[in-house]
């Protein structure tokens, strides 16, 4: 029997209440869905903006690197001419300015790679002690210019060979040591490397946790600023940038790299006394020992032979520069202004090596190399080394050069010594 009287009225009230609740929930759900849609849209917009920013930065960096190539190349060529002392000093100033611009562009690119999670670490085997010696030489040179000395040591239980990314590791050490030199007027810089005495637990048996300490006797950092300095664009004060220059990106990048190496970075400092940066990193011990034979082969440097080189480059001033670099060798150089011309010349000539710029009008270096490889295959020719010349600093672009068939790549700005050394190595293969 259906309820009547007061029971029925209560039921009706409860149903109405429930319906109200359902309506409220529906409204809330719709609101949430709306908010979620908004969030998704905002995220997509932010990602697109970040991507555009990254692309723009890559493009600008490309242009700046090409110009720096001209600056540093011209300095190298001028250094080979007779110069008086004043001219040498002017050239040095020129060279430092170009180097500074390059490091600035590199920092901006690294920062953008870290932000986008696109920074890549190599895993290569390298002689660790030699690596520290070379790095220390670079610091000693910098420190010496300010009358400072560098003392450095590597603990005896650190393996002689390790696996990791020596370039990125050197970048972190040089950044910290560069700051140490920059912010110290008197005294010394100390660099020590030892096994990390307090490593976080790990299952890996090949990992070698290391601890690096870089200490100076400089101006120090105020206590209240110690937490901030690892943040992007952070500097102790605006006076710092006026007095010492810099962008405040170095430590943020160092922290990012160290964290990718499975380590941490911290700082201790006393104003007027000095600063001490300590960072840890996990490297690995190599699997198989490198045979002395391989080492010997690597060290061997047989007589340079004269090569017929085809240089494909659209920019007239870079063509001039690179041919001047090659002018002091016994190699014969032919020029092409774009990929299409390079392909024609390659098919008609008998070249030992190709220097292939990547960004060229009419036909770019990727297509030209691909077509060269196809032609070689069709005619049963042994592949000739093709060295890609690129103003890009992006790993994905380096990979693209390999996919297109290039043997190796050189990233602009290209130093004369590196160019000649790479040509030599390619000719020996
Ligand atoms: P930059 O040196 O380009 O400004 P960094 O991120 O490398 O950027 O350093 C951030 C700031 O931290 C510096 O501007 C400086 O104020 C402070 N700093 C870093 N290292 C030292 C040091 N060894 N001594 C004193 N101050 C330092």
PDB file of N, CA, C and O in Angstrom, residues 194-200 209-211 266 278 280:
ATOM      1  N   UNK A 194      87.042  12.965  -5.234  1.00  0.00           N
ATOM      2  CA  UNK A 194      87.204  11.742  -4.435  1.00  0.00           C
ATOM      3  C   UNK A 194      85.951  10.894  -4.598  1.00  0.00           C
ATOM      4  O   UNK A 194      84.962  11.349  -5.170  1.00  0.00           O
ATOM      5  N   UNK A 195      86.014   9.688  -4.085  1.00  0.00           N
ATOM      6  CA  UNK A 195      84.801   8.866  -4.077  1.00  0.00           C
ATOM      7  C   UNK A 195      83.823   9.476  -3.094  1.00  0.00           C
ATOM      8  O   UNK A 195      84.237   9.942  -2.030  1.00  0.00           O
ATOM      9  N   UNK A 196      82.539   9.496  -3.435  1.00  0.00           N
ATOM     10  CA  UNK A 196      81.538  10.064  -2.542  1.00  0.00           C
ATOM     11  C   UNK A 196      81.489   9.213  -1.273  1.00  0.00           C
ATOM     12  O   UNK A 196      81.161   8.025  -1.343  1.00  0.00           O
ATOM     13  N   UNK A 197      81.843   9.803  -0.099  1.00  0.00           N
ATOM     14  CA  UNK A 197      81.867   8.985   1.119  1.00  0.00           C
ATOM     15  C   UNK A 197      80.477   8.620   1.621  1.00  0.00           C
ATOM     16  O   UNK A 197      80.343   7.735   2.455  1.00  0.00           O
ATOM     17  N   UNK A 198      79.462   9.296   1.105  1.00  0.00           N
ATOM     18  CA  UNK A 198      78.121   9.064   1.620  1.00  0.00           C
ATOM     19  C   UNK A 198      77.118   8.932   0.470  1.00  0.00           C
ATOM     20  O   UNK A 198      76.170   9.709   0.363  1.00  0.00           O
ATOM     21  N   UNK A 199      77.321   7.921  -0.402  1.00  0.00           N
ATOM     22  CA  UNK A 199      76.442   7.840  -1.578  1.00  0.00           C
ATOM     23  C   UNK A 199      75.056   7.325  -1.203  1.00  0.00           C
ATOM     24  O   UNK A 199      74.925   6.557  -0.251  1.00  0.00           O
ATOM     25  N   UNK A 200      74.053   7.774  -1.951  1.00  0.00           N
ATOM     26  CA  UNK A 200      72.712   7.214  -1.701  1.00  0.00           C
ATOM     27  C   UNK A 200      72.705   5.777  -2.231  1.00  0.00           C
ATOM     28  O   UNK A 200      73.444   5.452  -3.164  1.00  0.00           O
ATOM     29  N   UNK A 209      80.188   6.470  -7.518  1.00  0.00           N
ATOM     30  CA  UNK A 209      79.731   7.786  -7.072  1.00  0.00           C
ATOM     31  C   UNK A 209      80.928   8.662  -6.677  1.00  0.00           C
ATOM     32  O   UNK A 209      81.770   8.235  -5.871  1.00  0.00           O
ATOM     33  N   UNK A 210      81.008   9.852  -7.274  1.00  0.00           N
ATOM     34  CA  UNK A 210      82.149  10.733  -7.006  1.00  0.00           C
ATOM     35  C   UNK A 210      81.691  12.022  -6.334  1.00  0.00           C
ATOM     36  O   UNK A 210      80.536  12.428  -6.473  1.00  0.00           O
ATOM     37  N   UNK A 211      82.636  12.635  -5.622  1.00  0.00           N
ATOM     38  CA  UNK A 211      82.333  13.940  -5.007  1.00  0.00           C
ATOM     39  C   UNK A 211      83.385  14.951  -5.461  1.00  0.00           C
ATOM     40  O   UNK A 211      84.589  14.699  -5.346  1.00  0.00           O
ATOM     41  N   UNK A 266      75.569  21.501  -3.545  1.00  0.00           N
ATOM     42  CA  UNK A 266      75.287  22.418  -2.434  1.00  0.00           C
ATOM     43  C   UNK A 266      76.430  23.416  -2.306  1.00  0.00           C
ATOM     44  O   UNK A 266      77.504  23.215  -2.890  1.00  0.00           O
ATOM     45  N   UNK A 278      80.084  21.935  -3.483  1.00  0.00           N
ATOM     46  CA  UNK A 278      80.318  20.491  -3.482  1.00  0.00           C
ATOM     47  C   UNK A 278      79.231  19.849  -4.323  1.00  0.00           C
ATOM     48  O   UNK A 278      78.046  20.130  -4.117  1.00  0.00           O
ATOM     49  N   UNK A 280      77.958  16.003  -6.277  1.00  0.00           N
ATOM     50  CA  UNK A 280      78.219  14.578  -6.472  1.00  0.00           C
ATOM     51  C   UNK A 280      77.691  14.175  -7.843  1.00  0.00           C
ATOM     52  O   UNK A 280      76.829  14.848  -8.414  1.00  0.00           O
TER      53      UNK A 280
END
